[in-house]
Amino acid sequence: MVFTLKDINVCIGKEKILHNITCSISRGRWISVIGTSGSGKSTLLKTLKGLVTIDSGEYFFDNRKIVRKKSIDTTAISEVGYVFQYPEHQFFQTTVYKELVLGLKHKQYSKKRKTEAISKILQLFDLPEEIITKSPFQLSGGQRRKLAIASVMITEPKILLLDEPTAALDPMSRKKIVEGIKHWQEKGHTVIFVSHHMEDVAEYSDDVLVMQRGRIVTHMDASALFFHHGNLVEESGMILPPSVQLKNSVEKLTKEYVDIASCREADILAAVRKAVTKRGEQIV
Ligand SMILES: Nc1ncnc2c1ncn2[C@@H]1O[C@H](COP(=O)(O)OP(=O)(O)OP(=O)(O)O)[C@@H](O)[C@H]1O
């Protein structure tokens, strides 16, 4: 297990924000964290990155206990990259170039290699080279979000904590970025992804963690959650992904269970198409 939390409680001021959080996360998986606004998703991510004080409970990273007297040994989690919910919170440099080169400061790269690494990451995120002399605060909202992810990715973390990384992005940019992250995860990296986009959650997650009022309501395989425990999603105040809603409507209409391998949209649409075609043939 890369992360193991046991009975973690987090208070901010006098308010208890996280209640008895217990969960284990394996390496190499994509875990999405969902829940309505204020359910504690960002606070959970901040807890994993050691950005909030843990009131009580135990935190193990790679099976090593890393909380001592409420504070986290952050050097133990240096391979964990964190993309803030609001990109503005992570920019400290005066130019995009400085922001990106900062991520390479621990690498023994020549100037040429640094420039190449920066060009490569800009290309990956579809950001024009011209922006490198600009202040991060002169970029558009979507460009800032891309820069926020790029400036963490350039450090080559093994684990990425992403807090709503695609908010404020147009649909094409969103798809491109999430697919890029998926491609990176499939090479053996771990992704913990907070998102309100249920389509993305269904499309890319291995497991989903559902939060409600600072508690983990459930943590299970994405297909099992959306196909067999959709009530937990809805009872927690969220809406099922459109493709899952379509599957449910077809099942209601045909009174037959539609068997589907995964909750990825293409798999659902193929199975629904098959079920509808079969029914059409029976009618004829
Ligand atoms: N710095 C803070 N001071 C006081 N309360 C806070 C602070 N940060 C978070 N909270 C409270 O903790 C609770 C959980 O907030 P959190 O940001 O973790 O929720 P979230 O699920 O990420 O919400 P969203 O989807 O809106 O980003 C909320 O009630 C919030 O008001």
PDB file of C-alpha atoms and ligand atoms in Angstrom:
ATOM      1  CA  MET A   1       0.000   0.000   0.000  1.00  0.00           C
ATOM      2  CA  VAL A   2       1.302   3.451  -0.846  1.00  0.00           C
ATOM      3  CA  PHE A   3      -1.066   5.313   1.484  1.00  0.00           C
ATOM      4  CA  THR A   4      -2.693   3.860   4.589  1.00  0.00           C
ATOM      5  CA  LEU A   5      -4.745   6.128   6.815  1.00  0.00           C
ATOM      6  CA  LYS A   6      -6.140   4.827  10.081  1.00  0.00           C
ATOM      7  CA  ASP A   7      -8.795   6.718  11.989  1.00  0.00           C
ATOM      8  CA  ILE A   8      -7.526  10.131  10.902  1.00  0.00           C
ATOM      9  CA  ASN A   9      -9.250  13.204  12.320  1.00  0.00           C
ATOM     10  CA  VAL A  10      -8.497  16.698  11.094  1.00  0.00           C
ATOM     11  CA  CYS A  11      -9.720  19.931  12.691  1.00  0.00           C
ATOM     12  CA  ILE A  12      -9.367  23.401  11.242  1.00  0.00           C
ATOM     13  CA  GLY A  13      -9.791  25.919  14.032  1.00  0.00           C
ATOM     14  CA  LYS A  14     -12.445  24.480  16.287  1.00  0.00           C
ATOM     15  CA  GLU A  15     -14.249  22.697  13.473  1.00  0.00           C
ATOM     16  CA  LYS A  16     -13.716  19.012  12.821  1.00  0.00           C
ATOM     17  CA  ILE A  17     -13.362  18.640   9.048  1.00  0.00           C
ATOM     18  CA  LEU A  18     -12.319  14.993   8.570  1.00  0.00           C
ATOM     19  CA  HIS A  19     -13.858  12.293  10.735  1.00  0.00           C
ATOM     20  CA  ASN A  20     -12.254   8.884  11.322  1.00  0.00           C
ATOM     21  CA  ILE A  21     -10.759   8.545   7.862  1.00  0.00           C
ATOM     22  CA  THR A  22      -9.568   5.012   7.244  1.00  0.00           C
ATOM     23  CA  CYS A  23      -8.446   3.917   3.781  1.00  0.00           C
ATOM     24  CA  SER A  24      -5.676   2.182   1.880  1.00  0.00           C
ATOM     25  CA  ILE A  25      -4.493   3.059  -1.607  1.00  0.00           C
ATOM     26  CA  SER A  26      -2.337   0.801  -3.769  1.00  0.00           C
ATOM     27  CA  ARG A  27       0.425   2.005  -6.059  1.00  0.00           C
ATOM     28  CA  GLY A  28      -0.255   2.308  -9.784  1.00  0.00           C
ATOM     29  CA  ARG A  29      -3.968   2.935  -9.519  1.00  0.00           C
ATOM     30  CA  TRP A  30      -6.241   5.835 -10.400  1.00  0.00           C
ATOM     31  CA  ILE A  31      -8.414   6.734  -7.431  1.00  0.00           C
ATOM     32  CA  SER A  32     -11.068   9.390  -7.881  1.00  0.00           C
ATOM     33  CA  VAL A  33     -12.420  11.240  -4.882  1.00  0.00           C
ATOM     34  CA  ILE A  34     -15.985  12.457  -5.304  1.00  0.00           C
ATOM     35  CA  GLY A  35     -18.477  14.234  -3.066  1.00  0.00           C
ATOM     36  CA  THR A  36     -20.513  17.415  -2.964  1.00  0.00           C
ATOM     37  CA  SER A  37     -18.910  20.780  -2.218  1.00  0.00           C
ATOM     38  CA  GLY A  38     -17.627  20.937   1.333  1.00  0.00           C
ATOM     39  CA  SER A  39     -17.552  17.144   1.794  1.00  0.00           C
ATOM     40  CA  GLY A  40     -13.810  17.231   2.568  1.00  0.00           C
ATOM     41  CA  LYS A  41     -12.143  16.158  -0.697  1.00  0.00           C
ATOM     42  CA  SER A  42      -9.517  18.933  -0.762  1.00  0.00           C
ATOM     43  CA  THR A  43      -8.811  18.482   2.935  1.00  0.00           C
ATOM     44  CA  LEU A  44      -8.207  14.776   2.341  1.00  0.00           C
ATOM     45  CA  LEU A  45      -5.694  15.588  -0.416  1.00  0.00           C
ATOM     46  CA  LYS A  46      -4.004  18.206   1.775  1.00  0.00           C
ATOM     47  CA  THR A  47      -3.782  15.616   4.546  1.00  0.00           C
ATOM     48  CA  LEU A  48      -2.041  13.183   2.201  1.00  0.00           C
ATOM     49  CA  LYS A  49       0.432  15.907   1.177  1.00  0.00           C
ATOM     50  CA  GLY A  50       1.061  16.925   4.798  1.00  0.00           C
ATOM     51  CA  LEU A  51      -0.401  20.400   4.349  1.00  0.00           C
ATOM     52  CA  VAL A  52      -2.758  20.201   7.331  1.00  0.00           C
ATOM     53  CA  THR A  53      -2.163  19.115  10.896  1.00  0.00           C
ATOM     54  CA  ILE A  54      -3.529  15.729  11.793  1.00  0.00           C
ATOM     55  CA  ASP A  55      -5.394  15.814  15.082  1.00  0.00           C
ATOM     56  CA  SER A  56      -5.370  12.086  15.711  1.00  0.00           C
ATOM     57  CA  GLY A  57      -4.906   8.843  13.824  1.00  0.00           C
ATOM     58  CA  GLU A  58      -2.124   7.131  11.941  1.00  0.00           C
ATOM     59  CA  TYR A  59      -0.665   7.813   8.494  1.00  0.00           C
ATOM     60  CA  PHE A  60       1.589   5.279   6.762  1.00  0.00           C
ATOM     61  CA  PHE A  61       3.388   5.913   3.465  1.00  0.00           C
ATOM     62  CA  ASP A  62       4.795   2.771   1.850  1.00  0.00           C
ATOM     63  CA  ASN A  63       3.981   1.015   5.148  1.00  0.00           C
ATOM     64  CA  ARG A  64       6.146   3.484   7.085  1.00  0.00           C
ATOM     65  CA  LYS A  65       4.522   5.562   9.805  1.00  0.00           C
ATOM     66  CA  ILE A  66       5.086   9.198   8.937  1.00  0.00           C
ATOM     67  CA  VAL A  67       3.090  11.122  11.556  1.00  0.00           C
ATOM     68  CA  ARG A  68       4.891  11.991  14.749  1.00  0.00           C
ATOM     69  CA  LYS A  69       3.238  14.257  17.285  1.00  0.00           C
ATOM     70  CA  LYS A  70       0.628  15.423  14.759  1.00  0.00           C
ATOM     71  CA  SER A  71       3.162  16.562  12.137  1.00  0.00           C
ATOM     72  CA  ILE A  72       4.036  14.736   8.970  1.00  0.00           C
ATOM     73  CA  ASP A  73       7.554  13.896   7.872  1.00  0.00           C
ATOM     74  CA  THR A  74       7.195  15.617   4.492  1.00  0.00           C
ATOM     75  CA  THR A  75      10.584  14.386   3.209  1.00  0.00           C
ATOM     76  CA  ALA A  76       9.088  10.867   3.244  1.00  0.00           C
ATOM     77  CA  ILE A  77       6.479  11.981   0.733  1.00  0.00           C
ATOM     78  CA  SER A  78       8.715  14.000  -1.601  1.00  0.00           C
ATOM     79  CA  GLU A  79       7.707  11.800  -4.552  1.00  0.00           C
ATOM     80  CA  VAL A  80       4.120  12.999  -4.128  1.00  0.00           C
ATOM     81  CA  GLY A  81       3.204  15.858  -6.484  1.00  0.00           C
ATOM     82  CA  TYR A  82       0.268  18.066  -5.581  1.00  0.00           C
ATOM     83  CA  VAL A  83      -1.730  20.219  -7.963  1.00  0.00           C
ATOM     84  CA  PHE A  84      -3.714  22.811  -6.037  1.00  0.00           C
ATOM     85  CA  GLN A  85      -7.418  23.409  -6.638  1.00  0.00           C
ATOM     86  CA  TYR A  86      -6.627  27.066  -7.349  1.00  0.00           C
ATOM     87  CA  PRO A  87      -3.470  27.373  -9.520  1.00  0.00           C
ATOM     88  CA  GLU A  88      -2.835  30.858  -8.095  1.00  0.00           C
ATOM     89  CA  HIS A  89      -1.980  29.189  -4.796  1.00  0.00           C
ATOM     90  CA  GLN A  90       1.032  27.409  -6.239  1.00  0.00           C
ATOM     91  CA  PHE A  91       2.688  30.124  -8.359  1.00  0.00           C
ATOM     92  CA  PHE A  92       5.520  32.046  -6.728  1.00  0.00           C
ATOM     93  CA  GLN A  93       7.718  33.010  -9.671  1.00  0.00           C
ATOM     94  CA  THR A  94       7.644  36.086 -11.894  1.00  0.00           C
ATOM     95  CA  THR A  95       7.669  34.191 -15.217  1.00  0.00           C
ATOM     96  CA  VAL A  96       6.375  30.915 -16.625  1.00  0.00           C
ATOM     97  CA  TYR A  97       9.987  29.913 -17.404  1.00  0.00           C
ATOM     98  CA  LYS A  98      11.072  30.447 -13.786  1.00  0.00           C
ATOM     99  CA  GLU A  99       8.020  28.548 -12.546  1.00  0.00           C
ATOM    100  CA  LEU A 100       8.881  25.540 -14.702  1.00  0.00           C
ATOM    101  CA  VAL A 101      12.660  25.615 -14.215  1.00  0.00           C
ATOM    102  CA  LEU A 102      12.102  25.603 -10.445  1.00  0.00           C
ATOM    103  CA  GLY A 103      10.775  22.064 -10.820  1.00  0.00           C
ATOM    104  CA  LEU A 104      14.128  21.013 -12.295  1.00  0.00           C
ATOM    105  CA  LYS A 105      16.318  22.525  -9.574  1.00  0.00           C
ATOM    106  CA  HIS A 106      17.208  19.153  -8.011  1.00  0.00           C
ATOM    107  CA  LYS A 107      18.150  17.632 -11.366  1.00  0.00           C
ATOM    108  CA  GLN A 108      21.714  17.863 -12.624  1.00  0.00           C
ATOM    109  CA  TYR A 109      20.598  19.088 -16.058  1.00  0.00           C
ATOM    110  CA  SER A 110      22.595  21.334 -18.385  1.00  0.00           C
ATOM    111  CA  LYS A 111      20.912  24.589 -19.443  1.00  0.00           C
ATOM    112  CA  LYS A 112      20.197  23.028 -22.861  1.00  0.00           C
ATOM    113  CA  ARG A 113      18.529  19.995 -21.294  1.00  0.00           C
ATOM    114  CA  LYS A 114      16.417  22.215 -19.034  1.00  0.00           C
ATOM    115  CA  THR A 115      15.241  24.224 -22.050  1.00  0.00           C
ATOM    116  CA  GLU A 116      14.382  20.979 -23.856  1.00  0.00           C
ATOM    117  CA  ALA A 117      12.449  19.664 -20.838  1.00  0.00           C
ATOM    118  CA  ILE A 118      10.484  22.922 -20.655  1.00  0.00           C
ATOM    119  CA  SER A 119       9.681  22.872 -24.400  1.00  0.00           C
ATOM    120  CA  LYS A 120       8.531  19.262 -24.110  1.00  0.00           C
ATOM    121  CA  ILE A 121       6.202  19.936 -21.203  1.00  0.00           C
ATOM    122  CA  LEU A 122       4.785  23.068 -22.904  1.00  0.00           C
ATOM    123  CA  GLN A 123       4.057  20.975 -26.004  1.00  0.00           C
ATOM    124  CA  LEU A 124       2.450  18.224 -23.929  1.00  0.00           C
ATOM    125  CA  PHE A 125       0.052  20.756 -22.444  1.00  0.00           C
ATOM    126  CA  ASP A 126      -0.511  22.613 -25.693  1.00  0.00           C
ATOM    127  CA  LEU A 127       0.925  25.817 -24.266  1.00  0.00           C
ATOM    128  CA  PRO A 128       2.623  28.220 -26.736  1.00  0.00           C
ATOM    129  CA  GLU A 129       6.379  28.829 -26.284  1.00  0.00           C
ATOM    130  CA  GLU A 130       5.768  32.612 -26.240  1.00  0.00           C
ATOM    131  CA  ILE A 131       4.238  32.447 -22.771  1.00  0.00           C
ATOM    132  CA  ILE A 132       7.540  31.580 -21.075  1.00  0.00           C
ATOM    133  CA  THR A 133       8.430  35.238 -20.562  1.00  0.00           C
ATOM    134  CA  LYS A 134       4.982  36.111 -19.210  1.00  0.00           C
ATOM    135  CA  SER A 135       3.941  36.172 -15.580  1.00  0.00           C
ATOM    136  CA  PRO A 136       1.782  33.138 -14.664  1.00  0.00           C
ATOM    137  CA  PHE A 137      -0.837  35.674 -13.607  1.00  0.00           C
ATOM    138  CA  GLN A 138      -1.033  37.073 -17.181  1.00  0.00           C
ATOM    139  CA  LEU A 139      -2.295  33.711 -18.489  1.00  0.00           C
ATOM    140  CA  SER A 140      -5.908  32.755 -19.057  1.00  0.00           C
ATOM    141  CA  GLY A 141      -7.654  30.605 -16.425  1.00  0.00           C
ATOM    142  CA  GLY A 142      -7.285  27.463 -18.548  1.00  0.00           C
ATOM    143  CA  GLN A 143      -3.613  28.180 -19.336  1.00  0.00           C
ATOM    144  CA  ARG A 144      -2.918  28.725 -15.627  1.00  0.00           C
ATOM    145  CA  ARG A 145      -4.470  25.374 -14.827  1.00  0.00           C
ATOM    146  CA  LYS A 146      -2.361  23.692 -17.499  1.00  0.00           C
ATOM    147  CA  LEU A 147       0.758  25.437 -16.176  1.00  0.00           C
ATOM    148  CA  ALA A 148      -0.093  24.323 -12.627  1.00  0.00           C
ATOM    149  CA  ILE A 149      -0.192  20.678 -13.738  1.00  0.00           C
ATOM    150  CA  ALA A 150       2.862  21.079 -16.006  1.00  0.00           C
ATOM    151  CA  SER A 151       4.952  22.618 -13.217  1.00  0.00           C
ATOM    152  CA  VAL A 152       4.248  19.584 -11.024  1.00  0.00           C
ATOM    153  CA  MET A 153       4.644  17.011 -13.812  1.00  0.00           C
ATOM    154  CA  ILE A 154       8.062  18.432 -14.787  1.00  0.00           C
ATOM    155  CA  THR A 155       9.381  17.331 -11.365  1.00  0.00           C
ATOM    156  CA  GLU A 156       8.593  13.724 -12.399  1.00  0.00           C
ATOM    157  CA  PRO A 157       6.612  12.705  -9.295  1.00  0.00           C
ATOM    158  CA  LYS A 158       5.591   9.058  -8.881  1.00  0.00           C
ATOM    159  CA  ILE A 159       2.263   9.954  -7.318  1.00  0.00           C
ATOM    160  CA  LEU A 160       0.016  12.825  -8.332  1.00  0.00           C
ATOM    161  CA  LEU A 161      -2.667  14.394  -6.172  1.00  0.00           C
ATOM    162  CA  LEU A 162      -4.884  16.491  -8.437  1.00  0.00           C
ATOM    163  CA  ASP A 163      -7.571  18.752  -7.018  1.00  0.00           C
ATOM    164  CA  GLU A 164     -10.092  19.442  -9.787  1.00  0.00           C
ATOM    165  CA  PRO A 165      -7.355  19.736 -12.428  1.00  0.00           C
ATOM    166  CA  THR A 166      -9.740  20.280 -15.320  1.00  0.00           C
ATOM    167  CA  ALA A 167     -11.942  23.003 -13.832  1.00  0.00           C
ATOM    168  CA  ALA A 168     -12.058  26.022 -16.179  1.00  0.00           C
ATOM    169  CA  LEU A 169     -10.798  24.064 -19.193  1.00  0.00           C
ATOM    170  CA  ASP A 170     -12.612  23.767 -22.530  1.00  0.00           C
ATOM    171  CA  PRO A 171     -13.807  20.200 -23.333  1.00  0.00           C
ATOM    172  CA  MET A 172     -10.976  19.420 -25.797  1.00  0.00           C
ATOM    173  CA  SER A 173      -8.253  20.634 -23.416  1.00  0.00           C
ATOM    174  CA  ARG A 174      -9.917  18.731 -20.585  1.00  0.00           C
ATOM    175  CA  LYS A 175      -9.951  15.498 -22.565  1.00  0.00           C
ATOM    176  CA  LYS A 176      -6.363  15.949 -23.703  1.00  0.00           C
ATOM    177  CA  ILE A 177      -5.104  16.621 -20.189  1.00  0.00           C
ATOM    178  CA  VAL A 178      -6.986  13.785 -18.505  1.00  0.00           C
ATOM    179  CA  GLU A 179      -5.887  11.364 -21.228  1.00  0.00           C
ATOM    180  CA  GLY A 180      -2.293  12.533 -20.757  1.00  0.00           C
ATOM    181  CA  ILE A 181      -2.570  11.870 -17.018  1.00  0.00           C
ATOM    182  CA  LYS A 182      -4.123   8.447 -17.725  1.00  0.00           C
ATOM    183  CA  HIS A 183      -1.272   7.568 -20.068  1.00  0.00           C
ATOM    184  CA  TRP A 184       1.216   8.593 -17.352  1.00  0.00           C
ATOM    185  CA  GLN A 185      -0.640   6.527 -14.700  1.00  0.00           C
ATOM    186  CA  GLU A 186      -0.634   3.459 -16.945  1.00  0.00           C
ATOM    187  CA  LYS A 187       3.170   3.492 -16.817  1.00  0.00           C
ATOM    188  CA  GLY A 188       2.861   2.501 -13.137  1.00  0.00           C
ATOM    189  CA  HIS A 189       2.249   5.842 -11.450  1.00  0.00           C
ATOM    190  CA  THR A 190      -0.497   6.593  -8.939  1.00  0.00           C
ATOM    191  CA  VAL A 191      -3.192   9.236  -9.408  1.00  0.00           C
ATOM    192  CA  ILE A 192      -5.573  10.607  -6.808  1.00  0.00           C
ATOM    193  CA  PHE A 193      -8.035  12.769  -8.643  1.00  0.00           C
ATOM    194  CA  VAL A 194     -10.696  15.038  -7.163  1.00  0.00           C
ATOM    195  CA  SER A 195     -13.369  15.864  -9.713  1.00  0.00           C
ATOM    196  CA  HIS A 196     -17.002  16.856 -10.113  1.00  0.00           C
ATOM    197  CA  HIS A 197     -16.961  15.508 -13.715  1.00  0.00           C
ATOM    198  CA  MET A 198     -18.666  12.137 -13.304  1.00  0.00           C
ATOM    199  CA  GLU A 199     -17.948  11.250 -16.972  1.00  0.00           C
ATOM    200  CA  ASP A 200     -14.205  11.538 -16.309  1.00  0.00           C
ATOM    201  CA  VAL A 201     -14.509   9.643 -13.041  1.00  0.00           C
ATOM    202  CA  ALA A 202     -16.286   6.746 -14.795  1.00  0.00           C
ATOM    203  CA  GLU A 203     -13.918   6.844 -17.762  1.00  0.00           C
ATOM    204  CA  TYR A 204     -10.542   6.847 -16.054  1.00  0.00           C
ATOM    205  CA  SER A 205     -10.816   5.537 -12.465  1.00  0.00           C
ATOM    206  CA  ASP A 206      -9.913   2.143 -11.110  1.00  0.00           C
ATOM    207  CA  ASP A 207     -11.487   2.924  -7.745  1.00  0.00           C
ATOM    208  CA  VAL A 208     -13.723   5.667  -6.428  1.00  0.00           C
ATOM    209  CA  LEU A 209     -13.800   7.087  -2.948  1.00  0.00           C
ATOM    210  CA  VAL A 210     -17.093   8.785  -2.038  1.00  0.00           C
ATOM    211  CA  MET A 211     -17.046  11.470   0.655  1.00  0.00           C
ATOM    212  CA  GLN A 212     -19.898  12.974   2.596  1.00  0.00           C
ATOM    213  CA  ARG A 213     -19.636  15.473   5.469  1.00  0.00           C
ATOM    214  CA  GLY A 214     -15.967  14.753   6.111  1.00  0.00           C
ATOM    215  CA  ARG A 215     -16.369  10.991   6.101  1.00  0.00           C
ATOM    216  CA  ILE A 216     -15.595   8.280   3.562  1.00  0.00           C
ATOM    217  CA  VAL A 217     -18.946   6.746   2.678  1.00  0.00           C
ATOM    218  CA  THR A 218     -17.516   4.093   0.386  1.00  0.00           C
ATOM    219  CA  HIS A 219     -14.359   3.137  -1.482  1.00  0.00           C
ATOM    220  CA  MET A 220     -14.801   0.625  -4.278  1.00  0.00           C
ATOM    221  CA  ASP A 221     -14.178  -0.367  -7.866  1.00  0.00           C
ATOM    222  CA  ALA A 222     -15.618   2.284 -10.233  1.00  0.00           C
ATOM    223  CA  SER A 223     -17.815  -0.119 -12.251  1.00  0.00           C
ATOM    224  CA  ALA A 224     -19.174  -1.783  -9.099  1.00  0.00           C
ATOM    225  CA  LEU A 225     -20.027   1.638  -7.693  1.00  0.00           C
ATOM    226  CA  PHE A 226     -21.760   3.049 -10.762  1.00  0.00           C
ATOM    227  CA  PHE A 227     -23.511  -0.173 -11.849  1.00  0.00           C
ATOM    228  CA  HIS A 228     -24.457  -1.765  -8.528  1.00  0.00           C
ATOM    229  CA  HIS A 229     -24.288   0.950  -5.875  1.00  0.00           C
ATOM    230  CA  GLY A 230     -25.408   4.025  -7.821  1.00  0.00           C
ATOM    231  CA  ASN A 231     -27.710   4.787  -4.892  1.00  0.00           C
ATOM    232  CA  LEU A 232     -24.620   5.661  -2.787  1.00  0.00           C
ATOM    233  CA  VAL A 233     -23.604   8.232  -5.398  1.00  0.00           C
ATOM    234  CA  GLU A 234     -27.091   9.732  -5.567  1.00  0.00           C
ATOM    235  CA  GLU A 235     -27.659   9.634  -1.800  1.00  0.00           C
ATOM    236  CA  SER A 236     -24.394  11.565  -1.429  1.00  0.00           C
ATOM    237  CA  GLY A 237     -25.912  14.339  -3.564  1.00  0.00           C
ATOM    238  CA  MET A 238     -24.275  13.602  -6.923  1.00  0.00           C
ATOM    239  CA  ILE A 239     -25.581  12.611 -10.341  1.00  0.00           C
ATOM    240  CA  LEU A 240     -24.573   9.405 -12.134  1.00  0.00           C
ATOM    241  CA  PRO A 241     -22.556   9.754 -15.370  1.00  0.00           C
ATOM    242  CA  PRO A 242     -24.863  10.196 -18.425  1.00  0.00           C
ATOM    243  CA  SER A 243     -23.784   6.869 -19.979  1.00  0.00           C
ATOM    244  CA  VAL A 244     -24.676   5.032 -16.747  1.00  0.00           C
ATOM    245  CA  GLN A 245     -28.040   6.809 -16.697  1.00  0.00           C
ATOM    246  CA  LEU A 246     -28.588   5.618 -20.295  1.00  0.00           C
ATOM    247  CA  LYS A 247     -27.777   2.021 -19.305  1.00  0.00           C
ATOM    248  CA  ASN A 248     -30.225   2.258 -16.380  1.00  0.00           C
ATOM    249  CA  SER A 249     -32.986   3.625 -18.660  1.00  0.00           C
ATOM    250  CA  VAL A 250     -32.435   0.832 -21.202  1.00  0.00           C
ATOM    251  CA  GLU A 251     -32.614  -1.781 -18.443  1.00  0.00           C
ATOM    252  CA  LYS A 252     -35.826  -0.227 -17.124  1.00  0.00           C
ATOM    253  CA  LEU A 253     -37.344  -0.193 -20.598  1.00  0.00           C
ATOM    254  CA  THR A 254     -36.286  -3.689 -21.658  1.00  0.00           C
ATOM    255  CA  LYS A 255     -36.559  -5.174 -18.149  1.00  0.00           C
ATOM    256  CA  GLU A 256     -33.281  -6.941 -18.932  1.00  0.00           C
ATOM    257  CA  TYR A 257     -29.880  -6.526 -17.294  1.00  0.00           C
ATOM    258  CA  VAL A 258     -27.290  -5.067 -19.682  1.00  0.00           C
ATOM    259  CA  ASP A 259     -23.996  -6.835 -19.013  1.00  0.00           C
ATOM    260  CA  ILE A 260     -21.028  -4.464 -19.402  1.00  0.00           C
ATOM    261  CA  ALA A 261     -17.312  -5.036 -18.837  1.00  0.00           C
ATOM    262  CA  SER A 262     -16.504  -1.554 -17.492  1.00  0.00           C
ATOM    263  CA  CYS A 263     -18.097   1.828 -16.857  1.00  0.00           C
ATOM    264  CA  ARG A 264     -16.076   3.445 -19.671  1.00  0.00           C
ATOM    265  CA  GLU A 265     -18.417   5.278 -22.019  1.00  0.00           C
ATOM    266  CA  ALA A 266     -17.413   3.296 -25.140  1.00  0.00           C
ATOM    267  CA  ASP A 267     -18.091  -0.025 -23.350  1.00  0.00           C
ATOM    268  CA  ILE A 268     -21.478   1.154 -22.094  1.00  0.00           C
ATOM    269  CA  LEU A 269     -22.549   2.491 -25.503  1.00  0.00           C
ATOM    270  CA  ALA A 270     -21.454  -0.737 -27.257  1.00  0.00           C
ATOM    271  CA  ALA A 271     -23.395  -2.901 -24.767  1.00  0.00           C
ATOM    272  CA  VAL A 272     -26.482  -0.683 -24.926  1.00  0.00           C
ATOM    273  CA  ARG A 273     -26.369  -0.730 -28.747  1.00  0.00           C
ATOM    274  CA  LYS A 274     -26.141  -4.528 -28.661  1.00  0.00           C
ATOM    275  CA  ALA A 275     -29.051  -4.818 -26.214  1.00  0.00           C
ATOM    276  CA  VAL A 276     -31.256  -2.473 -28.244  1.00  0.00           C
ATOM    277  CA  THR A 277     -30.387  -4.216 -31.558  1.00  0.00           C
ATOM    278  CA  LYS A 278     -31.157  -7.629 -30.061  1.00  0.00           C
ATOM    279  CA  ARG A 279     -34.524  -6.364 -28.857  1.00  0.00           C
ATOM    280  CA  GLY A 280     -35.223  -4.869 -32.302  1.00  0.00           C
ATOM    281  CA  GLU A 281     -34.575  -8.269 -33.916  1.00  0.00           C
ATOM    282  CA  GLN A 282     -36.934  -9.958 -31.454  1.00  0.00           C
ATOM    283  CA  ILE A 283     -39.673  -7.460 -32.259  1.00  0.00           C
ATOM    284  CA  VAL A 284     -39.238  -8.077 -36.020  1.00  0.00           C
TER     285      VAL A 284
HETATM  286  N1  LIG B   1      -9.073  26.983   6.032  1.00  0.00           N
HETATM  287  C1  LIG B   1     -10.281  26.605   6.446  1.00  0.00           C
HETATM  288  N2  LIG B   1     -10.856  27.183   7.520  1.00  0.00           N
HETATM  289  C2  LIG B   1     -12.067  26.793   7.963  1.00  0.00           C
HETATM  290  N3  LIG B   1     -12.806  25.830   7.379  1.00  0.00           N
HETATM  291  C3  LIG B   1     -12.303  25.236   6.312  1.00  0.00           C
HETATM  292  C4  LIG B   1     -11.023  25.569   5.779  1.00  0.00           C
HETATM  293  N4  LIG B   1     -10.780  24.789   4.695  1.00  0.00           N
HETATM  294  C5  LIG B   1     -11.866  24.003   4.552  1.00  0.00           C
HETATM  295  N5  LIG B   1     -12.776  24.272   5.523  1.00  0.00           N
HETATM  296  C6  LIG B   1     -14.077  23.626   5.678  1.00  0.00           C
HETATM  297  O1  LIG B   1     -13.887  22.231   5.577  1.00  0.00           O
HETATM  298  C7  LIG B   1     -14.960  21.621   4.886  1.00  0.00           C
HETATM  299  C8  LIG B   1     -14.406  20.778   3.756  1.00  0.00           C
HETATM  300  O2  LIG B   1     -13.773  21.629   2.802  1.00  0.00           O
HETATM  301  P1  LIG B   1     -13.028  21.042   1.529  1.00  0.00           P
HETATM  302  O3  LIG B   1     -12.434  22.217   0.814  1.00  0.00           O
HETATM  303  O4  LIG B   1     -12.137  19.961   1.946  1.00  0.00           O
HETATM  304  O5  LIG B   1     -14.270  20.457   0.717  1.00  0.00           O
HETATM  305  P2  LIG B   1     -14.344  19.968  -0.797  1.00  0.00           P
HETATM  306  O6  LIG B   1     -15.111  18.705  -0.775  1.00  0.00           O
HETATM  307  O7  LIG B   1     -13.005  19.936  -1.406  1.00  0.00           O
HETATM  308  O8  LIG B   1     -15.237  21.107  -1.466  1.00  0.00           O
HETATM  309  P3  LIG B   1     -15.254  21.684  -3.003  1.00  0.00           P
HETATM  310  O9  LIG B   1     -15.816  20.593  -3.868  1.00  0.00           O
HETATM  311  O10 LIG B   1     -16.187  22.849  -2.895  1.00  0.00           O
HETATM  312  O11 LIG B   1     -13.852  22.088  -3.358  1.00  0.00           O
HETATM  313  C9  LIG B   1     -15.885  22.729   4.434  1.00  0.00           C
HETATM  314  O12 LIG B   1     -16.959  22.813   5.349  1.00  0.00           O
HETATM  315  C10 LIG B   1     -15.028  23.979   4.551  1.00  0.00           C
HETATM  316  O13 LIG B   1     -15.800  25.097   4.883  1.00  0.00           O
END
